[in-house]
Amino acid sequence: MDGVDSVDSVDGVDGVDLSLRLLEALEAVAAEGSMTRAAGVLNLTQQAVSGQIRQLERVIGTPLVERRPTGIELTAAGEVVLKQGAALLSSAQAMVTEARVTAAGRPDPLRITFKAQSTAHFMPAVEAALRRGAPEVEVRPIASHTLPDEIAALVEGRADAAFLWLPIGDDPRFTVHPLLEEERWVALPPGHPLETRTSLSIEDLADVPVVGPRDGMPEAVVNFWFIDPRPDGSRAVFGPQARTPEECLHLVAAGHGCWIAPASTVTYFAHPKLTWLPLIDATPNVLALIWPKHAANPLLDRLLEETRRALHPLPIATT
């Protein structure tokens, strides 16, 4: 578990020596349904994760996982250990964070830049969890509209971390933690010939201009968001530029083209005149938490932990 290296085991419970790393391994296996994928999450080998699960089973004294054709599932005992283990992991992380905050005195505010439409479904829960673990923490949200805004806030020291959509271009200055995937959806103007469809493919948008921000964006970022070039090698048709979601929605409503956006945008920005349709063959959007590689705020690891915890029970956002 990030940031809890010095708190590794719970001793003295009927002779049980229970390593928190073993509980973290079970949590990852349960979430991923696979030893191999859990190993990737934990940055371990598959053999190491399997060994940790076997060790945990020896400590508990009963099988905790079952291998099935659909993947690895927890036994009833495994579900109990997962539930109680999550509480232990959270308590250990809270202890470490509170101790560090106490030693350092009142911490600096944790400044997080974000796009409201992308984080509204989980960020309030994350902030509440941070405050429960460290009541002295002040979370300072900073709303942004575009990737350059968020990157500038980090580089200039106005923010400690950012929730943003990948890619960000070839930028080695940051630590990047992918969090979730969302389908891409398309906003169409009123009366558009495609509005009666139930879904769209990239090919359907061959002659439809795409609105959105381009100035100041790395080329790889523009190519991703506008899907340029298209899979068949043709080029996207670029419509007018817009910086904010509201500007994009206005341009679409006025008939200047379509807008391709993450699924969470659809539910956050209701518009009476637009039709939203899923783009079924496009690469999903990936939301990440990033911060500068040499960041010193001791709460960043806790921010990542609580964000992953808040997102774990949530499905990928769709309408």
Tab-separated table of C-alpha atoms in Angstrom:
chain	number	residue	atom	x	y	z
A	1	MET	CA	0.000	0.000	0.000
A	2	ASP	CA	1.482	3.368	-1.010
A	3	GLY	CA	2.950	5.318	1.843
A	4	VAL	CA	2.579	2.652	4.572
A	5	ASP	CA	5.947	0.919	4.229
A	6	SER	CA	6.742	1.285	7.919
A	7	VAL	CA	3.482	-0.333	9.054
A	8	ASP	CA	3.716	-3.876	7.792
A	9	SER	CA	1.983	-6.253	10.185
A	10	VAL	CA	-0.521	-6.634	12.990
A	11	ASP	CA	0.927	-8.877	15.707
A	12	GLY	CA	-0.271	-10.484	18.892
A	13	VAL	CA	-3.780	-11.623	17.914
A	14	ASP	CA	-3.736	-15.241	19.102
A	15	GLY	CA	-0.215	-15.542	17.739
A	16	VAL	CA	-1.224	-14.320	14.289
A	17	ASP	CA	1.353	-12.282	12.346
A	18	LEU	CA	-0.754	-10.643	9.661
A	19	SER	CA	1.144	-8.571	7.109
A	20	LEU	CA	-0.731	-5.677	5.591
A	21	ARG	CA	0.958	-6.472	2.298
A	22	LEU	CA	-0.871	-9.804	2.236
A	23	LEU	CA	-4.184	-8.023	2.694
A	24	GLU	CA	-3.255	-5.610	-0.085
A	25	ALA	CA	-2.542	-8.589	-2.365
A	26	LEU	CA	-5.972	-10.112	-1.621
A	27	GLU	CA	-7.640	-6.753	-2.280
A	28	ALA	CA	-5.900	-6.473	-5.666
A	29	VAL	CA	-6.760	-10.053	-6.661
A	30	ALA	CA	-10.408	-9.521	-5.698
A	31	ALA	CA	-10.588	-6.296	-7.694
A	32	GLU	CA	-8.834	-7.669	-10.801
A	33	GLY	CA	-10.094	-11.278	-10.767
A	34	SER	CA	-6.650	-12.398	-11.885
A	35	MET	CA	-3.250	-12.997	-10.285
A	36	THR	CA	-1.549	-11.611	-13.381
A	37	ARG	CA	-3.538	-8.364	-13.462
A	38	ALA	CA	-3.191	-7.962	-9.691
A	39	ALA	CA	0.574	-8.345	-10.093
A	40	GLY	CA	0.545	-5.490	-12.603
A	41	VAL	CA	-1.356	-3.252	-10.198
A	42	LEU	CA	1.029	-4.072	-7.343
A	43	ASN	CA	4.193	-3.930	-9.481
A	44	LEU	CA	5.058	-7.501	-8.489
A	45	THR	CA	5.483	-10.760	-10.355
A	46	GLN	CA	2.565	-13.142	-10.696
A	47	GLN	CA	4.509	-15.684	-8.644
A	48	ALA	CA	5.001	-13.173	-5.826
A	49	VAL	CA	1.282	-12.384	-5.659
A	50	SER	CA	0.365	-16.084	-5.684
A	51	GLY	CA	2.847	-16.642	-2.871
A	52	GLN	CA	1.332	-13.822	-0.823
A	53	ILE	CA	-2.160	-15.261	-1.232
A	54	ARG	CA	-0.940	-18.712	-0.134
A	55	GLN	CA	0.803	-17.157	2.862
A	56	LEU	CA	-2.364	-15.295	3.829
A	57	GLU	CA	-4.356	-18.526	3.541
A	58	ARG	CA	-1.887	-20.211	5.896
A	59	VAL	CA	-2.246	-17.376	8.398
A	60	ILE	CA	-6.057	-17.476	8.265
A	61	GLY	CA	-6.158	-21.266	8.104
A	62	THR	CA	-8.587	-21.693	5.204
A	63	PRO	CA	-8.760	-21.151	1.419
A	64	LEU	CA	-9.570	-17.576	0.470
A	65	VAL	CA	-9.715	-17.781	-3.347
A	66	GLU	CA	-11.078	-20.176	-5.952
A	67	ARG	CA	-9.916	-20.448	-9.552
A	68	ARG	CA	-12.822	-20.637	-11.983
A	69	PRO	CA	-13.093	-20.449	-15.791
A	70	THR	CA	-14.220	-16.829	-15.503
A	71	GLY	CA	-11.314	-15.867	-13.240
A	72	ILE	CA	-10.418	-15.894	-9.575
A	73	GLU	CA	-13.236	-15.450	-7.063
A	74	LEU	CA	-13.171	-15.150	-3.289
A	75	THR	CA	-14.521	-17.861	-1.024
A	76	ALA	CA	-16.944	-16.882	1.740
A	77	ALA	CA	-13.990	-16.700	4.126
A	78	GLY	CA	-12.127	-14.612	1.570
A	79	GLU	CA	-14.986	-12.106	1.470
A	80	VAL	CA	-14.758	-11.751	5.256
A	81	VAL	CA	-10.998	-11.183	5.129
A	82	LEU	CA	-11.409	-8.702	2.271
A	83	LYS	CA	-13.993	-6.662	4.166
A	84	GLN	CA	-12.156	-6.647	7.488
A	85	GLY	CA	-8.789	-6.262	5.777
A	86	ALA	CA	-9.959	-3.120	3.984
A	87	ALA	CA	-10.714	-1.591	7.374
A	88	LEU	CA	-7.227	-2.516	8.624
A	89	LEU	CA	-5.555	-1.064	5.541
A	90	SER	CA	-7.527	2.158	5.825
A	91	SER	CA	-6.765	2.434	9.542
A	92	ALA	CA	-3.051	1.871	8.959
A	93	GLN	CA	-2.942	4.510	6.235
A	94	ALA	CA	-4.843	6.960	8.433
A	95	MET	CA	-2.380	6.330	11.270
A	96	VAL	CA	0.645	7.004	9.071
A	97	THR	CA	-0.886	10.127	7.547
A	98	GLU	CA	-1.957	11.554	10.898
A	99	ALA	CA	1.465	10.844	12.411
A	100	ARG	CA	3.234	12.613	9.541
A	101	VAL	CA	0.856	15.547	9.721
A	102	THR	CA	1.319	15.793	13.494
A	103	ALA	CA	5.091	15.709	13.168
A	104	ALA	CA	5.060	18.417	10.513
A	105	GLY	CA	2.536	20.641	12.254
A	106	ARG	CA	-0.504	21.949	10.416
A	107	PRO	CA	-0.068	20.744	6.818
A	108	ASP	CA	-0.145	22.919	3.758
A	109	PRO	CA	-3.465	22.814	1.882
A	110	LEU	CA	-3.822	19.967	-0.594
A	111	ARG	CA	-4.543	21.843	-3.815
A	112	ILE	CA	-6.216	19.736	-6.510
A	113	THR	CA	-7.002	20.962	-10.002
A	114	PHE	CA	-9.853	19.213	-11.778
A	115	LYS	CA	-12.662	19.404	-14.312
A	116	ALA	CA	-15.973	19.304	-12.448
A	117	GLN	CA	-17.771	17.187	-15.042
A	118	SER	CA	-15.086	14.497	-14.757
A	119	THR	CA	-14.878	14.209	-10.973
A	120	ALA	CA	-18.300	15.133	-9.559
A	121	HIS	CA	-19.234	11.477	-9.038
A	122	PHE	CA	-16.305	10.702	-6.694
A	123	MET	CA	-14.328	13.785	-5.570
A	124	PRO	CA	-16.622	14.799	-2.666
A	125	ALA	CA	-16.281	11.289	-1.179
A	126	VAL	CA	-12.503	11.449	-1.549
A	127	GLU	CA	-12.318	14.790	0.232
A	128	ALA	CA	-14.526	13.508	3.060
A	129	ALA	CA	-12.309	10.437	3.484
A	130	LEU	CA	-9.163	12.561	3.598
A	131	ARG	CA	-10.624	14.705	6.349
A	132	ARG	CA	-11.701	11.683	8.381
A	133	GLY	CA	-8.151	10.336	8.302
A	134	ALA	CA	-6.493	13.697	8.956
A	135	PRO	CA	-8.915	16.331	10.329
A	136	GLU	CA	-6.320	19.077	9.959
A	137	VAL	CA	-6.206	18.645	6.201
A	138	GLU	CA	-7.536	21.482	4.069
A	139	VAL	CA	-8.490	20.386	0.560
A	140	ARG	CA	-8.463	23.292	-1.867
A	141	PRO	CA	-10.159	22.494	-5.225
A	142	ILE	CA	-9.087	24.435	-8.318
A	143	ALA	CA	-11.427	24.161	-11.300
A	144	SER	CA	-9.800	23.995	-14.740
A	145	HIS	CA	-11.092	23.820	-18.295
A	146	THR	CA	-8.249	22.487	-20.434
A	147	LEU	CA	-5.144	20.333	-20.165
A	148	PRO	CA	-2.767	23.328	-20.518
A	149	ASP	CA	-4.548	24.998	-17.585
A	150	GLU	CA	-4.007	21.943	-15.384
A	151	ILE	CA	-0.388	21.407	-16.418
A	152	ALA	CA	0.421	25.079	-15.855
A	153	ALA	CA	-1.078	24.960	-12.348
A	154	LEU	CA	1.192	22.021	-11.471
A	155	VAL	CA	4.346	23.431	-13.064
A	156	GLU	CA	3.876	26.873	-11.528
A	157	GLY	CA	3.237	25.419	-8.061
A	158	ARG	CA	-0.388	26.547	-7.838
A	159	ALA	CA	-1.633	22.953	-7.489
A	160	ASP	CA	-0.222	19.797	-5.912
A	161	ALA	CA	-2.116	17.270	-8.031
A	162	ALA	CA	-4.525	17.104	-10.938
A	163	PHE	CA	-7.330	14.866	-12.095
A	164	LEU	CA	-7.099	14.929	-15.880
A	165	TRP	CA	-7.733	12.927	-19.015
A	166	LEU	CA	-4.913	11.100	-20.748
A	167	PRO	CA	-2.910	11.473	-22.865
A	168	ILE	CA	-0.913	14.481	-21.702
A	169	GLY	CA	1.815	14.212	-24.318
A	170	ASP	CA	5.436	13.183	-23.766
A	171	ASP	CA	6.004	14.951	-20.442
A	172	PRO	CA	8.480	13.274	-18.034
A	173	ARG	CA	7.877	15.748	-15.224
A	174	PHE	CA	4.899	13.912	-13.726
A	175	THR	CA	3.930	10.728	-11.951
A	176	VAL	CA	0.798	9.373	-13.669
A	177	HIS	CA	-1.757	7.087	-11.998
A	178	PRO	CA	-4.609	5.928	-14.309
A	179	LEU	CA	-7.886	5.605	-12.399
A	180	LEU	CA	-10.817	4.710	-14.657
A	181	GLU	CA	-12.015	4.366	-18.232
A	182	GLU	CA	-15.049	5.949	-19.835
A	183	GLU	CA	-16.662	5.447	-23.208
A	184	ARG	CA	-16.563	8.336	-25.638
A	185	TRP	CA	-19.837	9.981	-26.631
A	186	VAL	CA	-20.703	12.414	-29.405
A	187	ALA	CA	-22.881	15.530	-29.111
A	188	LEU	CA	-24.802	16.208	-32.337
A	189	PRO	CA	-26.598	19.429	-33.330
A	190	PRO	CA	-30.394	19.615	-33.596
A	191	GLY	CA	-31.770	17.994	-36.737
A	192	HIS	CA	-28.527	16.255	-37.664
A	193	PRO	CA	-29.093	13.231	-39.980
A	194	LEU	CA	-27.372	10.945	-37.435
A	195	GLU	CA	-29.501	11.919	-34.446
A	196	THR	CA	-31.978	9.055	-34.958
A	197	ARG	CA	-29.255	6.445	-34.537
A	198	THR	CA	-28.725	4.586	-31.244
A	199	SER	CA	-24.930	4.604	-31.554
A	200	LEU	CA	-22.187	5.844	-33.847
A	201	SER	CA	-18.944	4.568	-35.309
A	202	ILE	CA	-15.916	6.648	-36.218
A	203	GLU	CA	-16.737	6.115	-39.884
A	204	ASP	CA	-20.113	7.855	-39.357
A	205	LEU	CA	-18.259	11.073	-38.487
A	206	ALA	CA	-16.187	11.166	-41.689
A	207	ASP	CA	-17.634	14.484	-42.901
A	208	VAL	CA	-18.718	15.949	-39.558
A	209	PRO	CA	-16.561	18.823	-38.189
A	210	VAL	CA	-15.340	18.264	-34.627
A	211	VAL	CA	-15.228	21.221	-32.237
A	212	GLY	CA	-12.940	21.538	-29.219
A	213	PRO	CA	-9.682	23.053	-27.957
A	214	ARG	CA	-6.505	22.727	-30.051
A	215	ASP	CA	-4.276	25.768	-29.448
A	216	GLY	CA	-1.563	25.035	-26.890
A	217	MET	CA	-2.250	21.300	-26.947
A	218	PRO	CA	0.456	18.706	-27.741
A	219	GLU	CA	-0.088	17.151	-31.165
A	220	ALA	CA	-0.640	13.678	-29.670
A	221	VAL	CA	-3.399	15.062	-27.447
A	222	VAL	CA	-5.198	16.766	-30.343
A	223	ASN	CA	-4.913	13.604	-32.426
A	224	PHE	CA	-6.476	11.538	-29.649
A	225	TRP	CA	-9.420	13.800	-28.882
A	226	PHE	CA	-10.287	14.541	-32.515
A	227	ILE	CA	-9.473	10.967	-33.636
A	228	ASP	CA	-7.067	12.228	-36.280
A	229	PRO	CA	-6.146	10.450	-38.432
A	230	ARG	CA	-9.113	8.091	-38.590
A	231	PRO	CA	-8.583	4.292	-38.669
A	232	ASP	CA	-8.908	4.276	-42.470
A	233	GLY	CA	-6.168	6.905	-42.785
A	234	SER	CA	-8.492	9.818	-43.606
A	235	ARG	CA	-8.176	13.087	-41.677
A	236	ALA	CA	-10.654	14.520	-39.220
A	237	VAL	CA	-12.566	17.645	-40.184
A	238	PHE	CA	-11.705	20.364	-37.657
A	239	GLY	CA	-14.513	22.678	-36.611
A	240	PRO	CA	-14.256	25.909	-34.595
A	241	GLN	CA	-12.133	25.905	-31.454
A	242	ALA	CA	-13.591	26.205	-27.969
A	243	ARG	CA	-11.893	26.134	-24.565
A	244	THR	CA	-14.702	25.220	-22.180
A	245	PRO	CA	-17.418	22.559	-22.264
A	246	GLU	CA	-20.041	25.290	-22.333
A	247	GLU	CA	-18.439	26.789	-25.435
A	248	CYS	CA	-18.295	23.368	-27.098
A	249	LEU	CA	-21.967	22.755	-26.368
A	250	HIS	CA	-22.895	26.182	-27.762
A	251	LEU	CA	-20.990	25.545	-30.999
A	252	VAL	CA	-22.683	22.181	-31.451
A	253	ALA	CA	-26.142	23.604	-30.690
A	254	ALA	CA	-25.486	26.339	-33.259
A	255	GLY	CA	-24.761	23.716	-35.913
A	256	HIS	CA	-20.980	24.125	-36.216
A	257	GLY	CA	-20.203	20.418	-35.803
A	258	CYS	CA	-20.061	17.654	-33.202
A	259	TRP	CA	-18.159	17.332	-29.918
A	260	ILE	CA	-16.502	14.101	-28.730
A	261	ALA	CA	-16.365	13.883	-24.943
A	262	PRO	CA	-16.146	11.395	-22.041
A	263	ALA	CA	-19.363	9.733	-20.920
A	264	SER	CA	-19.425	11.616	-17.583
A	265	THR	CA	-19.817	14.848	-19.531
A	266	VAL	CA	-23.146	13.630	-20.888
A	267	THR	CA	-24.770	13.364	-17.477
A	268	TYR	CA	-23.142	16.507	-16.059
A	269	PHE	CA	-24.065	18.873	-18.901
A	270	ALA	CA	-27.708	18.532	-19.821
A	271	HIS	CA	-28.672	20.462	-22.958
A	272	PRO	CA	-32.239	20.646	-24.291
A	273	LYS	CA	-31.314	20.793	-27.987
A	274	LEU	CA	-28.497	18.255	-28.367
A	275	THR	CA	-28.446	14.527	-29.007
A	276	TRP	CA	-25.728	12.453	-27.302
A	277	LEU	CA	-24.771	9.064	-28.786
A	278	PRO	CA	-22.046	6.559	-27.806
A	279	LEU	CA	-19.063	6.229	-30.143
A	280	ILE	CA	-18.752	2.468	-29.954
A	281	ASP	CA	-15.426	1.844	-31.724
A	282	ALA	CA	-13.333	4.661	-30.252
A	283	THR	CA	-10.539	4.133	-27.751
A	284	PRO	CA	-11.925	4.891	-24.254
A	285	ASN	CA	-11.005	7.994	-22.306
A	286	VAL	CA	-8.742	7.341	-19.301
A	287	LEU	CA	-8.907	9.595	-16.245
A	288	ALA	CA	-5.700	9.831	-14.212
A	289	LEU	CA	-4.366	11.463	-11.075
A	290	ILE	CA	-0.971	13.079	-11.679
A	291	TRP	CA	1.503	15.114	-9.680
A	292	PRO	CA	5.090	16.384	-10.173
A	293	LYS	CA	7.689	13.644	-9.686
A	294	HIS	CA	9.455	15.556	-6.937
A	295	ALA	CA	6.316	16.618	-5.072
A	296	ALA	CA	6.777	16.872	-1.301
A	297	ASN	CA	3.184	16.938	-0.001
A	298	PRO	CA	2.861	13.865	2.282
A	299	LEU	CA	-0.876	13.604	1.542
A	300	LEU	CA	-0.527	12.719	-2.142
A	301	ASP	CA	-0.261	8.969	-1.564
A	302	ARG	CA	-3.309	9.150	0.674
A	303	LEU	CA	-5.185	11.097	-2.013
A	304	LEU	CA	-4.446	8.324	-4.512
A	305	GLU	CA	-5.460	5.601	-2.051
A	306	GLU	CA	-8.774	7.226	-1.158
A	307	THR	CA	-9.554	7.965	-4.804
A	308	ARG	CA	-9.027	4.342	-5.780
A	309	ARG	CA	-11.184	3.268	-2.846
A	310	ALA	CA	-13.976	5.646	-3.846
A	311	LEU	CA	-13.879	4.496	-7.471
A	312	HIS	CA	-13.668	0.760	-6.806
A	313	PRO	CA	-17.443	0.126	-6.472
A	314	LEU	CA	-18.339	2.498	-9.312
A	315	PRO	CA	-19.030	1.254	-12.846
A	316	ILE	CA	-17.574	3.048	-15.826
A	317	ALA	CA	-19.737	6.093	-16.344
A	318	THR	CA	-22.445	5.831	-18.990
A	319	THR	CA	-25.875	7.330	-19.440
